[in-house]
Amino acid sequence: MTEIIRWLDFMVIPERKRHIFCVRDFALLLSYIHGVDSFRVEIAALSHDLFRDVPPDRLLRLSKLWNVPMSDVEIKHPILLHGRVAAEFLRRRFSFEDSEVLMAVAYHTSGHPDFDRIGKILTVSDTVGYDRDFSGVEDLRDLAMKDLEEAYRAVLKNRIIYAVSTDRYLLEMSVSAWNRLVERR
Ligand SMILES: [Fe+2]
Ligand SMILES: [Fe+2]
């Protein structure tokens, strides 16, 4: 854990570090409430944006070097690769093979149809951590403490609505994640 924090010190800008620690704090709170291993949740939270401030050309180069498969939209917007590159870094640098944590880190931006509770905790905490301030954030925090599944669903729904209403690209993985939630209802 201390090694990840050391990496954060020179990989991310101070505002990002603040965000990452806010995500970590809320994710840990959710892990205690919902009975999920806090150590694994903390690793996911601390590493999720480790590559968020890496310039796009370097993200592309790292993805090629580490054989991270890239879609056309990711080649155009390499910032979308920051989660998957971070997961690959954890695997390579620390021989870390916890697939649930790796998936959470890799797909925290989009969500994933196969997310288990760690992925849901990370996605929710990334959106409603204590550094976020938007209308309805308090309600979402309360919901996350009461019902993780419903909070994840609400966060995913907000992201999809936001992308569509601002004419932004809708990540295919978000659509798959959403459809899986609908199927399960
Ligand atoms: Fe991120
Ligand atoms: Fe984040």
Coordinates of N, CA and C and ligand atoms in Angstrom, one line a residue:
M1 N 0.8 -1.2 0.0 CA 0.0 0.0 0.0 C 0.9 1.3 0.0
T2 N 1.9 1.3 0.9 CA 2.7 2.5 0.9 C 3.4 2.7 -0.4
E3 N 3.7 1.6 -1.1 CA 4.4 1.7 -2.4 C 3.5 2.4 -3.4
I4 N 2.2 2.0 -3.4 CA 1.3 2.7 -4.3 C 1.2 4.2 -4.0
I5 N 1.2 4.5 -2.7 CA 1.1 5.9 -2.3 C 2.4 6.6 -2.8
R6 N 3.5 5.9 -2.7 CA 4.8 6.6 -3.2 C 4.7 6.8 -4.8
W7 N 4.1 5.8 -5.4 CA 3.9 6.0 -6.9 C 3.0 7.2 -7.2
L8 N 2.0 7.3 -6.4 CA 1.0 8.5 -6.6 C 1.8 9.8 -6.5
D9 N 2.7 9.8 -5.5 CA 3.4 11.1 -5.3 C 4.1 11.7 -6.6
F10 N 4.6 10.8 -7.4 CA 5.2 11.4 -8.6 C 4.4 11.2 -9.9
M11 N 3.3 10.5 -9.8 CA 2.5 10.2 -11.0 C 1.3 11.1 -11.2
V12 N 0.8 11.7 -10.1 CA -0.4 12.5 -10.3 C -0.3 13.9 -9.7
I13 N -1.1 14.8 -10.2 CA -1.0 16.2 -9.7 C -1.7 16.3 -8.4
P14 N -1.4 17.3 -7.6 CA -2.0 17.4 -6.2 C -3.5 17.3 -6.1
E15 N -4.2 18.0 -7.0 CA -5.7 17.9 -7.0 C -6.2 16.5 -7.2
R16 N -5.5 15.7 -8.1 CA -5.9 14.4 -8.3 C -5.6 13.5 -7.1
K17 N -4.5 13.8 -6.4 CA -4.2 13.0 -5.2 C -5.3 13.2 -4.2
R18 N -5.7 14.5 -4.1 CA -6.8 14.8 -3.2 C -8.1 14.0 -3.5
H19 N -8.4 14.0 -4.8 CA -9.6 13.2 -5.3 C -9.4 11.7 -4.9
I20 N -8.2 11.2 -5.2 CA -8.0 9.8 -5.0 C -8.2 9.4 -3.5
F21 N -7.7 10.3 -2.6 CA -7.8 10.0 -1.2 C -9.3 10.2 -0.7
C22 N -10.0 11.1 -1.4 CA -11.5 11.2 -1.1 C -12.2 9.9 -1.5
V23 N -11.9 9.4 -2.7 CA -12.5 8.2 -3.2 C -12.1 7.1 -2.2
R24 N -10.9 7.0 -1.8 CA -10.4 6.0 -0.9 C -11.2 6.0 0.4
D25 N -11.4 7.2 1.0 CA -12.1 7.3 2.2 C -13.6 6.8 2.1
F26 N -14.2 7.3 1.0 CA -15.6 6.8 0.9 C -15.7 5.3 0.6
A27 N -14.8 4.9 -0.2 CA -14.8 3.4 -0.6 C -14.6 2.6 0.7
L28 N -13.7 3.0 1.5 CA -13.4 2.3 2.8 C -14.7 2.3 3.7
L29 N -15.3 3.4 3.7 CA -16.6 3.5 4.5 C -17.6 2.4 4.0
L30 N -17.7 2.4 2.6 CA -18.7 1.4 2.0 C -18.2 0.0 2.3
S31 N -16.9 -0.2 2.3 CA -16.4 -1.6 2.5 C -16.8 -2.1 3.9
Y32 N -16.7 -1.2 4.9 CA -17.0 -1.6 6.3 C -18.5 -1.8 6.3
I33 N -19.3 -0.9 5.8 CA -20.8 -1.0 5.9 C -21.3 -2.3 5.2
H34 N -20.7 -2.6 4.0 CA -21.2 -3.7 3.2 C -20.4 -5.0 3.4
G35 N -19.4 -5.0 4.3 CA -18.7 -6.2 4.6 C -17.8 -6.7 3.5
V36 N -17.1 -5.8 2.8 CA -16.2 -6.2 1.7 C -14.8 -5.9 2.2
D37 N -13.8 -6.8 1.9 CA -12.5 -6.7 2.3 C -11.9 -5.3 2.1
S38 N -11.6 -4.6 3.1 CA -11.2 -3.2 3.0 C -9.8 -3.1 2.4
F39 N -8.9 -4.0 2.6 CA -7.6 -4.0 2.0 C -7.7 -4.0 0.5
R40 N -8.5 -4.9 -0.1 CA -8.6 -4.9 -1.5 C -9.3 -3.7 -2.1
V41 N -10.3 -3.2 -1.3 CA -11.0 -2.0 -1.8 C -10.0 -0.8 -1.8
E42 N -9.1 -0.7 -0.8 CA -8.2 0.4 -0.7 C -7.2 0.3 -1.9
I43 N -6.7 -0.8 -2.2 CA -5.8 -1.0 -3.3 C -6.5 -0.5 -4.6
A44 N -7.7 -0.9 -4.8 CA -8.5 -0.4 -6.0 C -8.6 1.1 -6.0
A45 N -9.0 1.6 -4.9 CA -9.3 3.1 -4.8 C -8.0 3.9 -5.1
L46 N -6.9 3.5 -4.4 CA -5.6 4.2 -4.5 C -5.0 4.2 -5.9
S47 N -5.3 3.1 -6.6 CA -4.6 2.9 -7.9 C -5.5 3.4 -9.1
H48 N -6.8 3.6 -8.9 CA -7.7 3.8 -10.0 C -7.3 4.9 -11.0
D49 N -6.8 6.0 -10.4 CA -6.4 7.2 -11.3 C -4.9 7.4 -11.3
L50 N -4.2 6.4 -11.1 CA -2.7 6.5 -11.1 C -2.2 7.0 -12.4
F51 N -2.8 6.7 -13.5 CA -2.3 7.1 -14.8 C -3.2 8.2 -15.4
R52 N -4.0 8.8 -14.6 CA -5.0 9.8 -15.1 C -4.3 11.1 -15.6
D53 N -3.1 11.4 -15.1 CA -2.4 12.6 -15.5 C -1.2 12.3 -16.5
V54 N -1.1 11.1 -16.9 CA -0.1 10.7 -17.9 C -0.5 11.3 -19.3
P55 N 0.3 12.0 -20.0 CA -0.1 12.5 -21.3 C -0.6 11.4 -22.3
P56 N -1.5 11.8 -23.2 CA -2.1 10.8 -24.1 C -1.2 10.0 -24.9
D57 N -0.1 10.7 -25.4 CA 0.8 9.9 -26.2 C 1.6 8.8 -25.4
R58 N 1.8 9.1 -24.1 CA 2.5 8.1 -23.3 C 1.5 7.0 -22.9
L59 N 0.2 7.3 -22.7 CA -0.8 6.3 -22.5 C -0.9 5.3 -23.7
L60 N -0.8 5.9 -24.9 CA -0.9 5.1 -26.1 C 0.3 4.2 -26.2
R61 N 1.5 4.8 -25.9 CA 2.7 4.0 -26.0 C 2.7 2.8 -25.0
L62 N 2.3 3.1 -23.7 CA 2.3 2.1 -22.7 C 1.3 1.0 -23.1
S63 N 0.1 1.4 -23.6 CA -0.9 0.4 -24.0 C -0.3 -0.5 -25.1
K64 N 0.4 0.0 -26.0 CA 1.0 -0.8 -27.1 C 2.0 -1.7 -26.5
L65 N 2.9 -1.1 -25.6 CA 4.0 -1.9 -25.0 C 3.4 -3.1 -24.2
W66 N 2.3 -2.8 -23.4 CA 1.8 -3.8 -22.5 C 0.6 -4.6 -23.1
N67 N 0.5 -4.5 -24.5 CA -0.6 -5.3 -25.2 C -2.0 -5.1 -24.6
V68 N -2.3 -3.8 -24.2 CA -3.6 -3.5 -23.8 C -4.5 -3.3 -25.1
P69 N -5.5 -4.1 -25.3 CA -6.2 -4.0 -26.5 C -6.9 -2.6 -26.6
M70 N -6.9 -1.9 -27.7 CA -7.5 -0.6 -27.8 C -8.5 -0.5 -28.9
S71 N -9.6 0.2 -28.6 CA -10.7 0.4 -29.6 C -10.3 1.7 -30.4
D72 N -11.0 1.9 -31.5 CA -10.8 3.1 -32.3 C -11.0 4.4 -31.4
V73 N -12.1 4.4 -30.6 CA -12.4 5.5 -29.8 C -11.3 5.8 -28.7
E74 N -10.7 4.7 -28.2 CA -9.6 4.8 -27.2 C -8.3 5.3 -27.9
I75 N -8.1 5.0 -29.1 CA -6.9 5.5 -29.8 C -7.1 7.0 -30.1
K76 N -8.3 7.4 -30.3 CA -8.6 8.8 -30.5 C -8.6 9.6 -29.2
H77 N -9.0 8.9 -28.1 CA -9.1 9.6 -26.8 C -8.3 8.7 -25.8
P78 N -7.0 8.7 -25.8 CA -6.2 7.8 -25.0 C -6.5 7.9 -23.5
I79 N -7.1 9.0 -23.1 CA -7.4 9.2 -21.6 C -8.3 8.1 -21.1
L80 N -9.1 7.6 -22.1 CA -10.0 6.5 -21.7 C -9.3 5.2 -21.3
L81 N -8.0 5.2 -21.6 CA -7.2 4.0 -21.3 C -6.6 4.0 -19.9
H82 N -6.8 5.2 -19.2 CA -6.0 5.3 -17.9 C -6.3 4.2 -16.9
G83 N -7.6 3.7 -16.9 CA -7.9 2.7 -15.9 C -7.3 1.3 -16.3
R84 N -7.3 1.0 -17.6 CA -6.8 -0.3 -18.0 C -5.3 -0.3 -17.9
V85 N -4.7 0.8 -18.2 CA -3.2 0.9 -18.0 C -2.8 0.8 -16.6
A86 N -3.6 1.4 -15.7 CA -3.3 1.3 -14.2 C -3.4 -0.2 -13.8
A87 N -4.5 -0.9 -14.3 CA -4.6 -2.3 -13.9 C -3.4 -3.1 -14.4
E88 N -3.0 -2.8 -15.6 CA -1.9 -3.6 -16.2 C -0.6 -3.3 -15.4
F89 N -0.5 -2.0 -15.0 CA 0.7 -1.6 -14.1 C 0.7 -2.4 -12.8
L90 N -0.5 -2.6 -12.2 CA -0.5 -3.3 -10.9 C -0.1 -4.8 -11.1
R91 N -0.5 -5.3 -12.3 CA -0.2 -6.7 -12.6 C 1.3 -6.9 -12.8
R92 N 1.9 -5.9 -13.6 CA 3.3 -6.0 -13.9 C 4.2 -5.6 -12.8
R93 N 3.9 -4.5 -12.2 CA 4.8 -4.0 -11.2 C 4.8 -4.8 -9.9
F94 N 3.6 -5.2 -9.5 CA 3.4 -5.9 -8.2 C 3.0 -7.3 -8.3
S95 N 3.1 -7.9 -9.5 CA 2.6 -9.2 -9.7 C 1.2 -9.4 -9.1
F96 N 0.4 -8.4 -9.2 CA -0.9 -8.4 -8.5 C -1.9 -9.1 -9.4
E97 N -2.6 -10.2 -8.9 CA -3.5 -11.0 -9.7 C -4.9 -11.1 -9.2
D98 N -5.3 -10.1 -8.4 CA -6.7 -10.2 -7.8 C -7.6 -9.6 -8.9
S99 N -8.3 -10.6 -9.6 CA -9.0 -10.2 -10.8 C -10.2 -9.2 -10.5
E100 N -10.8 -9.3 -9.4 CA -11.9 -8.4 -9.1 C -11.4 -7.0 -8.9
V101 N -10.2 -6.8 -8.2 CA -9.7 -5.5 -8.0 C -9.2 -5.0 -9.4
L102 N -8.5 -5.8 -10.2 CA -8.0 -5.4 -11.5 C -9.1 -4.9 -12.4
M103 N -10.2 -5.7 -12.3 CA -11.4 -5.3 -13.2 C -12.0 -4.0 -12.7
A104 N -12.0 -3.8 -11.4 CA -12.6 -2.5 -10.8 C -11.7 -1.3 -11.3
V105 N -10.4 -1.5 -11.2 CA -9.5 -0.4 -11.7 C -9.6 -0.2 -13.2
A106 N -9.6 -1.3 -13.9 CA -9.6 -1.2 -15.4 C -10.9 -0.5 -15.9
Y107 N -12.0 -0.7 -15.3 CA -13.3 -0.3 -15.9 C -14.0 0.7 -15.0
H108 N -13.3 1.4 -14.1 CA -14.0 2.3 -13.2 C -14.7 3.5 -13.9
T109 N -14.2 3.8 -15.1 CA -14.8 4.9 -15.9 C -16.2 4.5 -16.5
S110 N -16.2 3.3 -17.0 CA -17.4 2.8 -17.8 C -18.4 2.0 -17.0
G111 N -17.9 1.3 -15.9 CA -18.6 0.2 -15.3 C -18.4 -1.0 -16.2
H112 N -18.8 -2.2 -15.6 CA -18.6 -3.5 -16.4 C -19.7 -4.4 -16.0
P113 N -20.2 -5.2 -17.0 CA -21.3 -6.1 -16.7 C -20.9 -7.2 -15.6
D114 N -19.7 -7.5 -15.5 CA -19.3 -8.5 -14.6 C -18.7 -8.0 -13.3
F115 N -18.9 -6.7 -13.0 CA -18.5 -6.1 -11.8 C -19.0 -6.9 -10.6
D116 N -18.1 -7.1 -9.6 CA -18.6 -7.6 -8.3 C -18.6 -6.4 -7.4
R117 N -18.7 -6.6 -6.1 CA -18.9 -5.5 -5.2 C -17.8 -4.5 -5.2
I118 N -16.5 -4.9 -5.4 CA -15.4 -4.0 -5.4 C -15.5 -3.0 -6.5
G119 N -15.9 -3.5 -7.7 CA -16.1 -2.6 -8.9 C -17.2 -1.6 -8.6
K120 N -18.2 -2.1 -8.0 CA -19.4 -1.2 -7.7 C -19.0 -0.2 -6.7
I121 N -18.3 -0.6 -5.6 CA -17.8 0.4 -4.6 C -16.9 1.5 -5.2
L122 N -16.0 1.0 -6.1 CA -15.1 2.0 -6.7 C -15.8 3.0 -7.6
T123 N -16.7 2.4 -8.5 CA -17.4 3.3 -9.4 C -18.3 4.3 -8.7
V124 N -19.0 3.8 -7.7 CA -19.8 4.7 -6.9 C -19.0 5.8 -6.1
S125 N -17.9 5.3 -5.5 CA -17.1 6.3 -4.7 C -16.4 7.3 -5.6
D126 N -16.0 6.9 -6.8 CA -15.4 7.8 -7.8 C -16.4 9.0 -8.1
T127 N -17.7 8.7 -8.1 CA -18.7 9.7 -8.4 C -19.2 10.5 -7.2
V128 N -19.3 9.8 -6.0 CA -19.9 10.5 -4.9 C -19.0 10.7 -3.7
G129 N -17.7 10.5 -3.9 CA -16.7 10.7 -2.9 C -16.8 12.2 -2.3
Y130 N -16.1 12.4 -1.2 CA -16.3 13.7 -0.5 C -15.8 14.9 -1.3
D131 N -15.1 14.7 -2.4 CA -14.6 15.8 -3.2 C -15.7 16.3 -4.2
R132 N -16.7 15.5 -4.3 CA -17.7 15.8 -5.4 C -18.8 16.7 -4.8
D133 N -19.3 17.6 -5.6 CA -20.3 18.5 -5.1 C -21.2 18.8 -6.3
F134 N -22.3 18.1 -6.4 CA -23.3 18.3 -7.4 C -24.7 18.1 -6.7
S135 N -25.7 18.6 -7.4 CA -27.0 18.5 -6.7 C -27.4 17.0 -6.7
G136 N -27.8 16.5 -5.5 CA -28.2 15.1 -5.4 C -27.1 14.2 -4.9
V137 N -25.9 14.8 -4.7 CA -24.8 14.0 -4.3 C -25.0 13.4 -2.9
E138 N -25.6 14.2 -2.0 CA -25.9 13.7 -0.6 C -26.8 12.5 -0.6
D139 N -27.9 12.6 -1.5 CA -28.8 11.5 -1.6 C -28.1 10.2 -2.1
L140 N -27.2 10.4 -3.1 CA -26.5 9.3 -3.6 C -25.6 8.6 -2.6
R141 N -25.0 9.5 -1.8 CA -24.1 8.9 -0.7 C -24.9 8.1 0.3
D142 N -26.1 8.7 0.7 CA -27.0 7.9 1.6 C -27.4 6.6 1.0
L143 N -27.8 6.6 -0.3 CA -28.2 5.4 -1.0 C -27.1 4.4 -1.0
A144 N -25.8 4.9 -1.3 CA -24.7 4.0 -1.4 C -24.5 3.3 0.0
M145 N -24.8 3.9 1.1 CA -24.6 3.3 2.4 C -25.7 2.3 2.7
K146 N -26.9 2.6 2.1 CA -28.0 1.6 2.3 C -28.0 0.5 1.4
D147 N -27.8 0.8 0.1 CA -28.0 -0.2 -1.0 C -27.0 0.0 -2.1
L148 N -25.9 -0.8 -2.0 CA -24.8 -0.6 -3.0 C -25.2 -0.8 -4.4
E149 N -26.0 -1.8 -4.6 CA -26.5 -2.2 -6.0 C -27.3 -1.1 -6.6
E150 N -28.2 -0.5 -5.8 CA -29.1 0.6 -6.3 C -28.2 1.8 -6.6
A151 N -27.2 2.1 -5.7 CA -26.4 3.3 -5.9 C -25.6 3.1 -7.2
Y152 N -25.0 1.9 -7.4 CA -24.3 1.7 -8.7 C -25.2 1.9 -9.9
R153 N -26.4 1.4 -9.8 CA -27.3 1.5 -10.9 C -27.6 3.0 -11.1
A154 N -27.8 3.8 -10.1 CA -28.1 5.2 -10.2 C -26.9 6.0 -10.8
V155 N -25.7 5.6 -10.4 CA -24.5 6.3 -10.9 C -24.3 6.0 -12.4
L156 N -24.5 4.7 -12.8 CA -24.4 4.3 -14.2 C -25.4 5.0 -15.0
K157 N -26.6 5.1 -14.5 CA -27.7 5.7 -15.2 C -27.4 7.2 -15.4
N158 N -26.9 7.9 -14.4 CA -26.5 9.3 -14.5 C -25.4 9.5 -15.5
R159 N -24.5 8.6 -15.6 CA -23.4 8.7 -16.5 C -23.9 8.6 -18.0
I160 N -24.8 7.7 -18.1 CA -25.4 7.4 -19.5 C -26.2 8.6 -19.9
I161 N -27.1 9.1 -19.0 CA -27.9 10.3 -19.3 C -27.0 11.5 -19.6
Y162 N -26.0 11.7 -18.8 CA -25.0 12.8 -19.0 C -24.4 12.7 -20.4
A163 N -23.9 11.5 -20.8 CA -23.2 11.4 -22.1 C -24.2 11.7 -23.2
V164 N -25.4 11.2 -23.1 CA -26.4 11.4 -24.2 C -26.8 12.9 -24.2
S165 N -27.1 13.4 -23.1 CA -27.7 14.8 -23.1 C -26.6 15.9 -23.4
T166 N -25.3 15.5 -23.3 CA -24.3 16.5 -23.7 C -23.6 16.1 -25.0
D167 N -24.3 15.2 -25.8 CA -23.7 14.7 -27.1 C -22.3 14.2 -27.0
R168 N -22.1 13.4 -25.9 CA -20.8 12.8 -25.7 C -20.8 11.3 -26.1
Y169 N -19.7 10.8 -26.4 CA -19.6 9.4 -26.7 C -20.1 8.5 -25.6
L170 N -20.9 7.5 -25.9 CA -21.3 6.6 -24.8 C -20.5 5.4 -24.9
L171 N -19.8 5.1 -23.8 CA -18.9 3.9 -23.8 C -19.7 2.6 -24.0
E172 N -19.2 1.7 -24.9 CA -19.9 0.5 -25.1 C -20.0 -0.4 -23.8
M173 N -19.0 -0.3 -23.0 CA -19.0 -1.1 -21.8 C -20.0 -0.6 -20.8
S174 N -20.3 0.7 -20.9 CA -21.4 1.3 -20.0 C -22.7 0.7 -20.4
V175 N -22.9 0.6 -21.7 CA -24.2 0.1 -22.2 C -24.3 -1.4 -21.8
S176 N -23.2 -2.2 -22.0 CA -23.3 -3.6 -21.5 C -23.5 -3.7 -20.0
A177 N -22.9 -2.8 -19.3 CA -23.1 -2.9 -17.8 C -24.5 -2.6 -17.5
W178 N -25.1 -1.6 -18.1 CA -26.5 -1.2 -17.9 C -27.4 -2.3 -18.3
N179 N -27.2 -2.9 -19.4 CA -28.1 -4.0 -19.9 C -28.1 -5.2 -18.9
R180 N -26.9 -5.4 -18.4 CA -26.8 -6.5 -17.4 C -27.7 -6.3 -16.2
L181 N -27.6 -5.0 -15.7 CA -28.5 -4.6 -14.6 C -29.9 -4.8 -14.9
V182 N -30.3 -4.4 -16.1 CA -31.7 -4.5 -16.5 C -32.2 -6.0 -16.5
E183 N -31.3 -6.8 -17.1 CA -31.6 -8.3 -17.2 C -31.8 -8.9 -15.8
R184 N -31.0 -8.4 -14.9 CA -31.0 -9.0 -13.5 C -32.2 -8.6 -12.7
R185 N -32.9 -7.5 -13.1 CA -34.0 -7.1 -12.3 C -35.2 -8.0 -12.3
Ligands
FE1 FE -10.5 7.7 -13.6
FE2 FE -11.3 9.0 -10.2

